[in-house]
């Protein structure tokens, strides 16, 4: 791969060093605060003391010499909202997730991705955040998406404080000893991923009998859909996860 | 299916009759005007005289007694931006696409969906709008998504002024006599849909050799991803297309 | 493709201009009258006034500059029975279906194909003609056969006077709101297409419980079999449907 | 299975005892003599002395207490042509193939099946009869059709005088050490069986380069199609082969 | 294939001519006598008089000019245990199974293979030897393994004295009229072969209800596993079965 | 699951507390020392100081209240060889791998499994131990085997000292940046796992061109085969890995 100096890879750091604190474009949608950053503290910090300091020293996207994606796209100037958002990621997570760096060649694409992601994964729902992450990983396992399995596998480990649950979702969700409700949710998620044409009334009824409301069914479907999208964008571009994810919450 | 009176199905009309012309939430992202409506006139109106008048008489979402989706979700009050957007759809298309009605139970979800859709399908790209619609249909054919095959099959017929091309994309994209460039694009789109794990450098190289820039590759991948998402949301909810699509541009 | 002047493509017209009205070979099998032509009027002519006149002006197989198949096969002289049959097609349908033109390089092959087709699709059966066409399209959808989806999709639209039903069969038969009996029939047809080895007593019992006689089960199976044959012949030869089908009964 | 006395199983014998030698319905198509019987002597009789006498003693369809198919269909009176044909089968083969018994509930279906079969498998072609049988078995192996693997596996053993070749076609055609021409033929046959939608110009070109004419390509495709039909009819009806096939030409 | 003179193909005979009758390495594991040979007489010799004499004349592995495998591996000197074992095979079966010849390039690999095979297929178990062979063939049919289908298809025919049962296992186990217990066993064997990830508590319960103990379930699984291994080693190396198998117990 | 007190789960500890140091049955095969234990020190101990002490305190199989397998099999008395072997595992690894505990209901099965495993994974080969473990994990990923992905994923991390490489093998081997030689090896391993029937001369030639000898090809195939076996035994019995694996070498 012949990357130019101005590729996405090298962009992250520069953008972060000069955050533009203007009125964020994302504000209007999320009600004033980007939801991801707002919600992130809710993730139980399993090993916060150990993990964060070392990470903050090195600006992660730039510190890793692997390009974030295998496409040569020139970074755009971060919009004020996104600059603020990246800074908050850096402050709270210790790094900017590579998926955000990957989308940062175009502010509209980045903002709409962030808005949809935050609404789906962090917004109000009858599904817990852990359940949404479990779906994310079970779907990504079917699609064998390296980026999403890594980033969201870490999230399952963090939210659940159960490292094995994360591995179960990555390897074969059927081995996880989850509730009947969660099993029905995961069975549907995988079926919808593998054979979307086969979803029918009987499937919706099965979810209702397992305790899900119609709104919950929408939310399950939307998360399944979102990761079927992200898995393909990530695989098509050879998107690489931040290496820090691998060790998180083991 | 036991739908209540306040289900999504009956919502559309009411919302459209009292559009709230306040400051649109979507404004900040799209720069003042929802892109879909702005771009829609670009679609060549193949049979405008015949099609629109009859449609305007009946407010379409309500006129069809089929529920838009098989989930019982109560319609939310349209945000000013979305009310304006729905009104423009009604004015310019003669109907509000059912997918918008389906998302209208939650304004944030509707707005983020619209923002992402408009950016991908109508925004600037090295891919023509027709090419993006061709991808949409070829992907939806693999996933056998009734809603998307119908709505976007119509779009391919309209943009191309070639009714057969729309059928080719629905039935088997391999029978279409498209350019080598477009064939490479569609081959990649279908591969990424069917076996996303198998996308590799060789695939990206093949697209480059067919004349696509790295940004184009992103756009192909993003459209493929988007319809792999939408196909699943539509199938999971048994989303039904507006019947008008079936006859358009034949 | 380098087609010679004597290829199948250019044959149809010549053959039709000099029909040999001798005793038809097919007579012995069908009891005096080729079944297809005899039965065709039974198809409700949805838009007869509009459709037929314009078609009769142009002799369709010749008017379309697309070769009927991608093999260079020289047309045989039509046997008297087949010449008569082609003429009746032209008179009643307004065109000779391209599949007949494709087989017309060999009279025995053409006659046996016509005899089997007419018996299966138009002969006596506990299945209505519409039901047989529904099977044809659902099977062809699994095999993604452009020719059969087009020609028989039109037939479903015509017989049912329901344009959407034709689209449902083409796109995903599961979205059609058919009777339980018809759903059982289609489920079996698709299963037999996709995994013929898995057909067992339980499947036959399911059909019986849905109201089908053993003879009906034979007929379903025979139609499924026939289109699994025709789909492959059509795909192997890149057979192209008459363009008129696309617009019929929309 | 509750079979009545008048089921297909017991029919064969009665029909054969009173052959009606009137004008055969099939005559018109095949030119006076059913092709199958005419051609059958061409099969090298590998162990004729041993095999035939013992078989002639027992009228085979009746001697085997297994019903020919799992559907309860009443035998029709054999037409003169078919009675004559069955008698010739009995005389020359020593038995009537069960597939013919299975179709004998309806003379038109039986006659059209026989006519198509004879034309395809025994008529003139650039493919040898052995090659057509090899295709039959390779296709039937993909569809795991017990009837066709048994009956046509025996035919491959007989025509080739190579028992192993029959086993190779049944088990995995790739292990057979056939000519490049035949390998190309079998590769196409299996591809067309497994993924008919994927047949394209490149496949036809590959066959041409392997030495096949366009007419040969039609014949390969037609045989592939025919067995994709027969495999499904046989599996759907649980058709059972005559037990004599198993031991033939080992 | 360019085989050297010292390849596996030519080894068998030499090894057999100088058996080393020292203390067998396998002794410690099998309790003094290699189980395969000890158990082999238990196989009902269906046509012993005819089959063995002619075979004994020609030392089979060498008599067949087909290399046993498509890899050029030099034969090792047979260990005393293996020399004795090969001699017993020759004495009792009339030939040394080619799989043993194939492994004979390395004595440890040969001995561990033999030890595992003998324990699984001939050791004590709640499954009869025939049932284990039925599993072997049903699994090998899914994997289309020429070697195992041939060798173990013969074993099913021999143990069952039912030539058709062997064919059923090779072609499509679903057509065999076996007990409910055996059908449950085969269904599980094929499911575990095709989608091992899907084996769950419900599958084990189904086997228990069909009369299998937990130890039986282990044995079924171990035989399924063993042939999923052997099928792949055989296919990867193009292992060829002794031709004698083809005619055994027909 | 209703496990008795004497089930495999509780066996390990008792067996280990009273090792029988008599002449080991495995001796004859492996030349005096079980190969696994002998070779294990070769694994680079990535975090030995931290990992081992805490593990030694709790006898691992008993300390975990999850049954090792979902079958109720009573532990056998460990043979002297196996008792010695388990003790060495405990001493060197800090635990007895659960797969050994699972097989310990039958000493012959345990010994043959250990003998084959040690020969394949630790014996002499042109493949490094890491390469064999990479194959193990890539195969197990296709089969989604929780046990093997966990235990051998840890082994890849340990041998390679590259935690990411282990994740790559688990998630999607195609994302790993390995040598062309290793990529060819993994491509073949996955192909042989997914479609064993398709392995042909061209595949072997591809491996030879990538630098593998014929003996190496055997070894690759044998490791692929072994894990296709183990994956199925593990999935069929719901085998659970020792929890310690999850955190090793991260």
JSON list of C-alpha atoms in Angstrom, two decimals, chain F residues 102-161:
[
{"chain": "F", "resi": 102, "resn": "UNK", "atom": "CA", "xyz": [-12.86, -34.86, 28.99]},
{"chain": "F", "resi": 103, "resn": "UNK", "atom": "CA", "xyz": [-11.20, -37.93, 27.48]},
{"chain": "F", "resi": 104, "resn": "UNK", "atom": "CA", "xyz": [-10.27, -39.38, 30.87]},
{"chain": "F", "resi": 105, "resn": "UNK", "atom": "CA", "xyz": [-13.36, -41.56, 31.10]},
{"chain": "F", "resi": 106, "resn": "UNK", "atom": "CA", "xyz": [-11.49, -44.13, 28.99]},
{"chain": "F", "resi": 107, "resn": "UNK", "atom": "CA", "xyz": [-7.75, -44.61, 29.12]},
{"chain": "F", "resi": 108, "resn": "UNK", "atom": "CA", "xyz": [-7.37, -46.03, 25.61]},
{"chain": "F", "resi": 109, "resn": "UNK", "atom": "CA", "xyz": [-9.21, -43.09, 24.11]},
{"chain": "F", "resi": 110, "resn": "UNK", "atom": "CA", "xyz": [-7.20, -40.65, 26.19]},
{"chain": "F", "resi": 111, "resn": "UNK", "atom": "CA", "xyz": [-3.88, -42.26, 25.28]},
{"chain": "F", "resi": 112, "resn": "UNK", "atom": "CA", "xyz": [-4.55, -42.48, 21.57]},
{"chain": "F", "resi": 113, "resn": "UNK", "atom": "CA", "xyz": [-5.76, -38.89, 21.53]},
{"chain": "F", "resi": 114, "resn": "UNK", "atom": "CA", "xyz": [-2.65, -37.71, 23.38]},
{"chain": "F", "resi": 115, "resn": "UNK", "atom": "CA", "xyz": [-0.37, -39.75, 21.15]},
{"chain": "F", "resi": 116, "resn": "UNK", "atom": "CA", "xyz": [-1.86, -38.37, 17.97]},
{"chain": "F", "resi": 117, "resn": "UNK", "atom": "CA", "xyz": [-1.99, -34.81, 19.28]},
{"chain": "F", "resi": 118, "resn": "UNK", "atom": "CA", "xyz": [1.60, -34.85, 20.47]},
{"chain": "F", "resi": 119, "resn": "UNK", "atom": "CA", "xyz": [2.88, -36.31, 17.24]},
{"chain": "F", "resi": 120, "resn": "UNK", "atom": "CA", "xyz": [1.03, -33.82, 15.09]},
{"chain": "F", "resi": 121, "resn": "UNK", "atom": "CA", "xyz": [1.45, -30.64, 17.05]},
{"chain": "F", "resi": 122, "resn": "UNK", "atom": "CA", "xyz": [4.78, -31.17, 18.77]},
{"chain": "F", "resi": 123, "resn": "UNK", "atom": "CA", "xyz": [6.60, -33.75, 16.67]},
{"chain": "F", "resi": 124, "resn": "UNK", "atom": "CA", "xyz": [9.12, -33.08, 13.90]},
{"chain": "F", "resi": 125, "resn": "UNK", "atom": "CA", "xyz": [7.76, -31.23, 10.93]},
{"chain": "F", "resi": 126, "resn": "UNK", "atom": "CA", "xyz": [8.68, -28.71, 8.32]},
{"chain": "F", "resi": 127, "resn": "UNK", "atom": "CA", "xyz": [5.98, -26.56, 9.87]},
{"chain": "F", "resi": 128, "resn": "UNK", "atom": "CA", "xyz": [6.87, -24.61, 12.97]},
{"chain": "F", "resi": 129, "resn": "UNK", "atom": "CA", "xyz": [4.79, -25.21, 16.08]},
{"chain": "F", "resi": 130, "resn": "UNK", "atom": "CA", "xyz": [3.37, -21.73, 15.63]},
{"chain": "F", "resi": 131, "resn": "UNK", "atom": "CA", "xyz": [2.31, -22.53, 12.08]},
{"chain": "F", "resi": 132, "resn": "UNK", "atom": "CA", "xyz": [0.55, -25.66, 13.25]},
{"chain": "F", "resi": 133, "resn": "UNK", "atom": "CA", "xyz": [-1.27, -23.66, 15.91]},
{"chain": "F", "resi": 134, "resn": "UNK", "atom": "CA", "xyz": [-2.21, -21.04, 13.31]},
{"chain": "F", "resi": 135, "resn": "UNK", "atom": "CA", "xyz": [-3.81, -23.79, 11.25]},
{"chain": "F", "resi": 136, "resn": "UNK", "atom": "CA", "xyz": [-5.58, -25.11, 14.33]},
{"chain": "F", "resi": 137, "resn": "UNK", "atom": "CA", "xyz": [-7.16, -21.75, 15.02]},
{"chain": "F", "resi": 138, "resn": "UNK", "atom": "CA", "xyz": [-8.03, -20.87, 11.43]},
{"chain": "F", "resi": 139, "resn": "UNK", "atom": "CA", "xyz": [-9.79, -24.24, 11.08]},
{"chain": "F", "resi": 140, "resn": "UNK", "atom": "CA", "xyz": [-11.55, -23.86, 14.42]},
{"chain": "F", "resi": 141, "resn": "UNK", "atom": "CA", "xyz": [-12.75, -20.42, 13.37]},
{"chain": "F", "resi": 142, "resn": "UNK", "atom": "CA", "xyz": [-14.52, -21.90, 10.38]},
{"chain": "F", "resi": 143, "resn": "UNK", "atom": "CA", "xyz": [-16.15, -24.47, 12.64]},
{"chain": "F", "resi": 144, "resn": "UNK", "atom": "CA", "xyz": [-16.76, -21.88, 15.39]},
{"chain": "F", "resi": 145, "resn": "UNK", "atom": "CA", "xyz": [-15.38, -24.22, 18.05]},
{"chain": "F", "resi": 146, "resn": "UNK", "atom": "CA", "xyz": [-15.27, -22.44, 21.38]},
{"chain": "F", "resi": 147, "resn": "UNK", "atom": "CA", "xyz": [-12.90, -24.88, 23.06]},
{"chain": "F", "resi": 148, "resn": "UNK", "atom": "CA", "xyz": [-10.28, -24.97, 20.32]},
{"chain": "F", "resi": 149, "resn": "UNK", "atom": "CA", "xyz": [-10.43, -21.26, 19.53]},
{"chain": "F", "resi": 150, "resn": "UNK", "atom": "CA", "xyz": [-9.77, -20.52, 23.17]},
{"chain": "F", "resi": 151, "resn": "UNK", "atom": "CA", "xyz": [-7.03, -23.04, 23.88]},
{"chain": "F", "resi": 152, "resn": "UNK", "atom": "CA", "xyz": [-5.21, -22.74, 20.56]},
{"chain": "F", "resi": 153, "resn": "UNK", "atom": "CA", "xyz": [-5.81, -19.01, 20.23]},
{"chain": "F", "resi": 154, "resn": "UNK", "atom": "CA", "xyz": [-3.78, -18.74, 23.46]},
{"chain": "F", "resi": 155, "resn": "UNK", "atom": "CA", "xyz": [-1.11, -20.96, 21.93]},
{"chain": "F", "resi": 156, "resn": "UNK", "atom": "CA", "xyz": [-0.79, -18.71, 18.87]},
{"chain": "F", "resi": 157, "resn": "UNK", "atom": "CA", "xyz": [-0.42, -15.69, 21.16]},
{"chain": "F", "resi": 158, "resn": "UNK", "atom": "CA", "xyz": [2.22, -17.48, 23.21]},
{"chain": "F", "resi": 159, "resn": "UNK", "atom": "CA", "xyz": [4.30, -18.92, 20.40]},
{"chain": "F", "resi": 160, "resn": "UNK", "atom": "CA", "xyz": [4.20, -15.75, 18.32]},
{"chain": "F", "resi": 161, "resn": "UNK", "atom": "CA", "xyz": [4.48, -13.31, 21.23]}
]
